[in-house]
Tab-separated table of C-alpha atoms in Angstrom:
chain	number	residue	atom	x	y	z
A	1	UNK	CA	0.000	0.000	0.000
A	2	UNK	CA	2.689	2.217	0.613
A	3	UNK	CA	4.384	2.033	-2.475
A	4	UNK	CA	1.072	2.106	-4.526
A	5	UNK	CA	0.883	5.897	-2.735
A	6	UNK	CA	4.686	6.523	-3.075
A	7	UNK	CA	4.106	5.764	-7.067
A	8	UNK	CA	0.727	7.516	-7.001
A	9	UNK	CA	2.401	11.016	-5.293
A	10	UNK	CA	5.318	10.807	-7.544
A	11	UNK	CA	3.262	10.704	-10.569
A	12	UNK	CA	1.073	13.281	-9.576
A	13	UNK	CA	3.884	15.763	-8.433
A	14	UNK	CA	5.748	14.633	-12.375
A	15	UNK	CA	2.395	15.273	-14.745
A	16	UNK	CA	2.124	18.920	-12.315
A	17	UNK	CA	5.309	19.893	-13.188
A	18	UNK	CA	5.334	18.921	-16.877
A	19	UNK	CA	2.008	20.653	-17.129
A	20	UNK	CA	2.716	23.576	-15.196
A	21	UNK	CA	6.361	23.940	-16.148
A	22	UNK	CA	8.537	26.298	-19.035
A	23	UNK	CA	11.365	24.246	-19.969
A	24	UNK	CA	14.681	26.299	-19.911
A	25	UNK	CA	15.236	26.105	-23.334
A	26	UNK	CA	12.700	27.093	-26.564
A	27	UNK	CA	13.132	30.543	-25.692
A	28	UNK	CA	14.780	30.703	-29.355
A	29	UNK	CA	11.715	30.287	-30.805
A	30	UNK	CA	10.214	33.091	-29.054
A	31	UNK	CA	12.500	35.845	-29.382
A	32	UNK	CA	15.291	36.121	-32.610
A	33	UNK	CA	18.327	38.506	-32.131
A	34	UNK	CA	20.215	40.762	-34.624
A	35	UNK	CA	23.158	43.504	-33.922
A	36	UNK	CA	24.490	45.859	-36.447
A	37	UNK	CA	27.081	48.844	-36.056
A	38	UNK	CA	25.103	52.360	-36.980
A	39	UNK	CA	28.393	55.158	-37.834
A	40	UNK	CA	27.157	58.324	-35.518
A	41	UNK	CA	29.727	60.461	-37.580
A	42	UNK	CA	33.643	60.463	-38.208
A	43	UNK	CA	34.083	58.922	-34.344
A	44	UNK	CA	31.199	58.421	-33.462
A	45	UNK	CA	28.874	54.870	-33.306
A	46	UNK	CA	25.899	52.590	-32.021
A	47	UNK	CA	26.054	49.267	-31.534
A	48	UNK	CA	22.411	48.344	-32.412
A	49	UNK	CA	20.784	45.129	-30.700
A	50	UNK	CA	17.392	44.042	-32.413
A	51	UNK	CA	15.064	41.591	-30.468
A	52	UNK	CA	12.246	40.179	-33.060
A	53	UNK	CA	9.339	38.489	-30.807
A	54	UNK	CA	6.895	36.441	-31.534
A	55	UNK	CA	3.255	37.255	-31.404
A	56	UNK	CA	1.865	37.020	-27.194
A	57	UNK	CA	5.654	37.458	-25.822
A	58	UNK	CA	7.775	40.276	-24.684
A	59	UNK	CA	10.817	41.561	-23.915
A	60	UNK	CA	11.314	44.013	-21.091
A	61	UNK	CA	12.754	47.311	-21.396
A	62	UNK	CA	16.518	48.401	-20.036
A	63	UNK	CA	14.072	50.690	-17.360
A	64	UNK	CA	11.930	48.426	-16.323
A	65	UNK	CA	12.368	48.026	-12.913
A	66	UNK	CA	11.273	44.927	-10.894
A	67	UNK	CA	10.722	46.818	-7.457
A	68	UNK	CA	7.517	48.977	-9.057
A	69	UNK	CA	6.437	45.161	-10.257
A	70	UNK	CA	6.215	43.231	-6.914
A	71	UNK	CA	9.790	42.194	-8.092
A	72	UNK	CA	8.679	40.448	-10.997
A	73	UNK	CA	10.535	40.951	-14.399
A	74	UNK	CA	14.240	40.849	-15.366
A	75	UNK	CA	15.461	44.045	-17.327
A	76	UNK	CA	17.291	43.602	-20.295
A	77	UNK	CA	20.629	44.169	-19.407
A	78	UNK	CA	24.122	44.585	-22.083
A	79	UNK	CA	27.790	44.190	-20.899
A	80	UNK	CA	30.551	45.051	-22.995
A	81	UNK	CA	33.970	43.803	-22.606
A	82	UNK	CA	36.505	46.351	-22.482
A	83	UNK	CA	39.002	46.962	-25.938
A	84	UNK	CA	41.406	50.048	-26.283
A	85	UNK	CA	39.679	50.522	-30.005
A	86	UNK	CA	36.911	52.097	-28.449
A	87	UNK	CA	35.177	53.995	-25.508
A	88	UNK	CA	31.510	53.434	-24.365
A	89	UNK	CA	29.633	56.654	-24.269
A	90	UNK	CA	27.437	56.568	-21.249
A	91	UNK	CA	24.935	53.670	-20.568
A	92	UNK	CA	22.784	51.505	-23.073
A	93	UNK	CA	19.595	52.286	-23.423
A	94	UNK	CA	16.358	51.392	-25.260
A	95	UNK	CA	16.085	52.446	-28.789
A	96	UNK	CA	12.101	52.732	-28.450
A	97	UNK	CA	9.860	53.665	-26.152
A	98	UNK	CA	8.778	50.637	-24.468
A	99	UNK	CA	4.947	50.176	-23.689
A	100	UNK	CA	3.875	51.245	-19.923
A	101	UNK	CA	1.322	47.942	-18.816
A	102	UNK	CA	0.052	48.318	-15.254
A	103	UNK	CA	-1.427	45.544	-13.355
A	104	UNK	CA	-2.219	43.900	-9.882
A	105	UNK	CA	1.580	43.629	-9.859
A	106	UNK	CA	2.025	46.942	-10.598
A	107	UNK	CA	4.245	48.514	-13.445
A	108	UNK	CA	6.187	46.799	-15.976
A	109	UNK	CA	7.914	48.229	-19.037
A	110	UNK	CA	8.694	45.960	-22.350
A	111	UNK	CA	8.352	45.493	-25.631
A	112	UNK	CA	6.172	43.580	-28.475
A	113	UNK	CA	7.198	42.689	-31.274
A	114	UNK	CA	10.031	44.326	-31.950
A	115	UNK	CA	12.210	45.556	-29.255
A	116	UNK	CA	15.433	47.884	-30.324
A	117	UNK	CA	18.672	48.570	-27.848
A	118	UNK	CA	21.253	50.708	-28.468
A	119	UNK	CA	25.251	51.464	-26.823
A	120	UNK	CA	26.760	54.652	-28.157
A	121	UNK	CA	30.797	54.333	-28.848
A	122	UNK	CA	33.593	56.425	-29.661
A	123	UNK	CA	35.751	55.074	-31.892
A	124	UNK	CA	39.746	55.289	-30.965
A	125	UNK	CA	41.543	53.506	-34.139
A	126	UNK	CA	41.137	53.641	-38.271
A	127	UNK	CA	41.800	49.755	-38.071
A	128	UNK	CA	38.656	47.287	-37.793
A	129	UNK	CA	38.596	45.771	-34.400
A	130	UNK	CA	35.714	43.762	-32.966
A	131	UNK	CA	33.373	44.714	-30.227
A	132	UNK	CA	32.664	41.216	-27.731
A	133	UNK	CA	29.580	41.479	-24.886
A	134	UNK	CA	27.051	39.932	-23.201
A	135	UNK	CA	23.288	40.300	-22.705
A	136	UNK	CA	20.512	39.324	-20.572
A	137	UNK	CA	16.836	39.098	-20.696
A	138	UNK	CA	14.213	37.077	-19.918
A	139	UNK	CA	11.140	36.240	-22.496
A	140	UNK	CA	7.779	36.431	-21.072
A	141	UNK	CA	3.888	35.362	-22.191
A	142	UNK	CA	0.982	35.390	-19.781
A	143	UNK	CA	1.638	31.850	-18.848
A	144	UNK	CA	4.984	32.739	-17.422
A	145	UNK	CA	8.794	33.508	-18.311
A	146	UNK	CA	11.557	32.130	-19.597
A	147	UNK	CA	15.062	32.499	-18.694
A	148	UNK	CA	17.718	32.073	-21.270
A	149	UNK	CA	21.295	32.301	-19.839
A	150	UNK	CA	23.205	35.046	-20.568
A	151	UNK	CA	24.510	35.127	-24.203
A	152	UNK	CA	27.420	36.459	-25.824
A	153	UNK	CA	27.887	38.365	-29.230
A	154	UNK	CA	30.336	40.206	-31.843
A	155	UNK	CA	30.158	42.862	-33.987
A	156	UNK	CA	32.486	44.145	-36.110
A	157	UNK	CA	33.978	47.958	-36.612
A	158	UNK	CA	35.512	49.349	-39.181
A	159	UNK	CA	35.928	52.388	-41.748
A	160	UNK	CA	36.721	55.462	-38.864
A	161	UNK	CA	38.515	58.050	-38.158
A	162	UNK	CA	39.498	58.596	-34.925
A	163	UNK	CA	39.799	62.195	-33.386
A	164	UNK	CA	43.193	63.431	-33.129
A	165	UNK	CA	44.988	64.252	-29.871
A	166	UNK	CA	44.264	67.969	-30.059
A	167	UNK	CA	40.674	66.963	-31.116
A	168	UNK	CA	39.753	64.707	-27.848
């Protein structure tokens, strides 16, 4: 008898969490990623990230912030590794205004659709150099969340002029 209930609870407790449960992975179907270099000027640049989303799921927004949300949300957040080729030029930020939903929860900020994040540069050298970083979000629907781990990119610079000494 006591195994019968033993197997009984366990299969209970699996078929509730396969139900009930987002697997960690998928969340490439859900959300596609593109980055691009946009020239500024002569020394200037942004790196462009572009998150494409699938209808029902979002993104949330660089300002979103989890404490107006009853802590709920993970902002989308980009880490560049340092290179002497160029400077970041104060923080990232989102390239679109990001749509304001208010609930029981409270405030959230993201993006549908299409959500667009941009890092201003300065650019310190006429050769091509690569720019390396990281980035986090987290993918959401009204069933729940998903959270990818954090992922790494490249893009490449090239064709600048940097300012000379007397110019910086």
């Amino acid at each position: 008898m006591k195994i019968k209930m033993l197997l009984f609870s366990l299969m209970f407790l699996l078929t509730g969490a396969m139900a009930y449960g987002q697997p960690a992975d998928g969340w490439q179907e859900k959300i596609s990623w593109s980055f691009k270099i946009v020239k500024v000027d002569e020394n200037h640049a942004d790196v462009v990230a572009t998150a494409k989303l699938i209808e029902h799921w979002h993104v949330y927004s660089m300002n979103h912030d989890p404490a107006k949300a009853d802590f709920t949300g993970m902002p989308t957040k980009f880490t560049f590794k340092k290179n002497d080729n160029y400077r970041l030029i104060g923080k990232a930020k989102d390239g679109k205004k990001p749509k304001l939903h208010t609930d029981v929860l409270g405030e959230s900020l993201f993006f549908e659709d299409v959500a667009v994040f941009k890092q201003r540069i300065e650019v310190l050298t006429d050769k091509a150099f690569d720019i390396d970083f990281e980035y986090e979000f987290q993918v959401c629907d009204e069933n729940g969340c998903l959270f990818p781990p954090a992922q790494g990119a490249t893009v490449n610079v090239k064709g600048f002029k940097p300012l000379s000494k007397e110019e910086q």
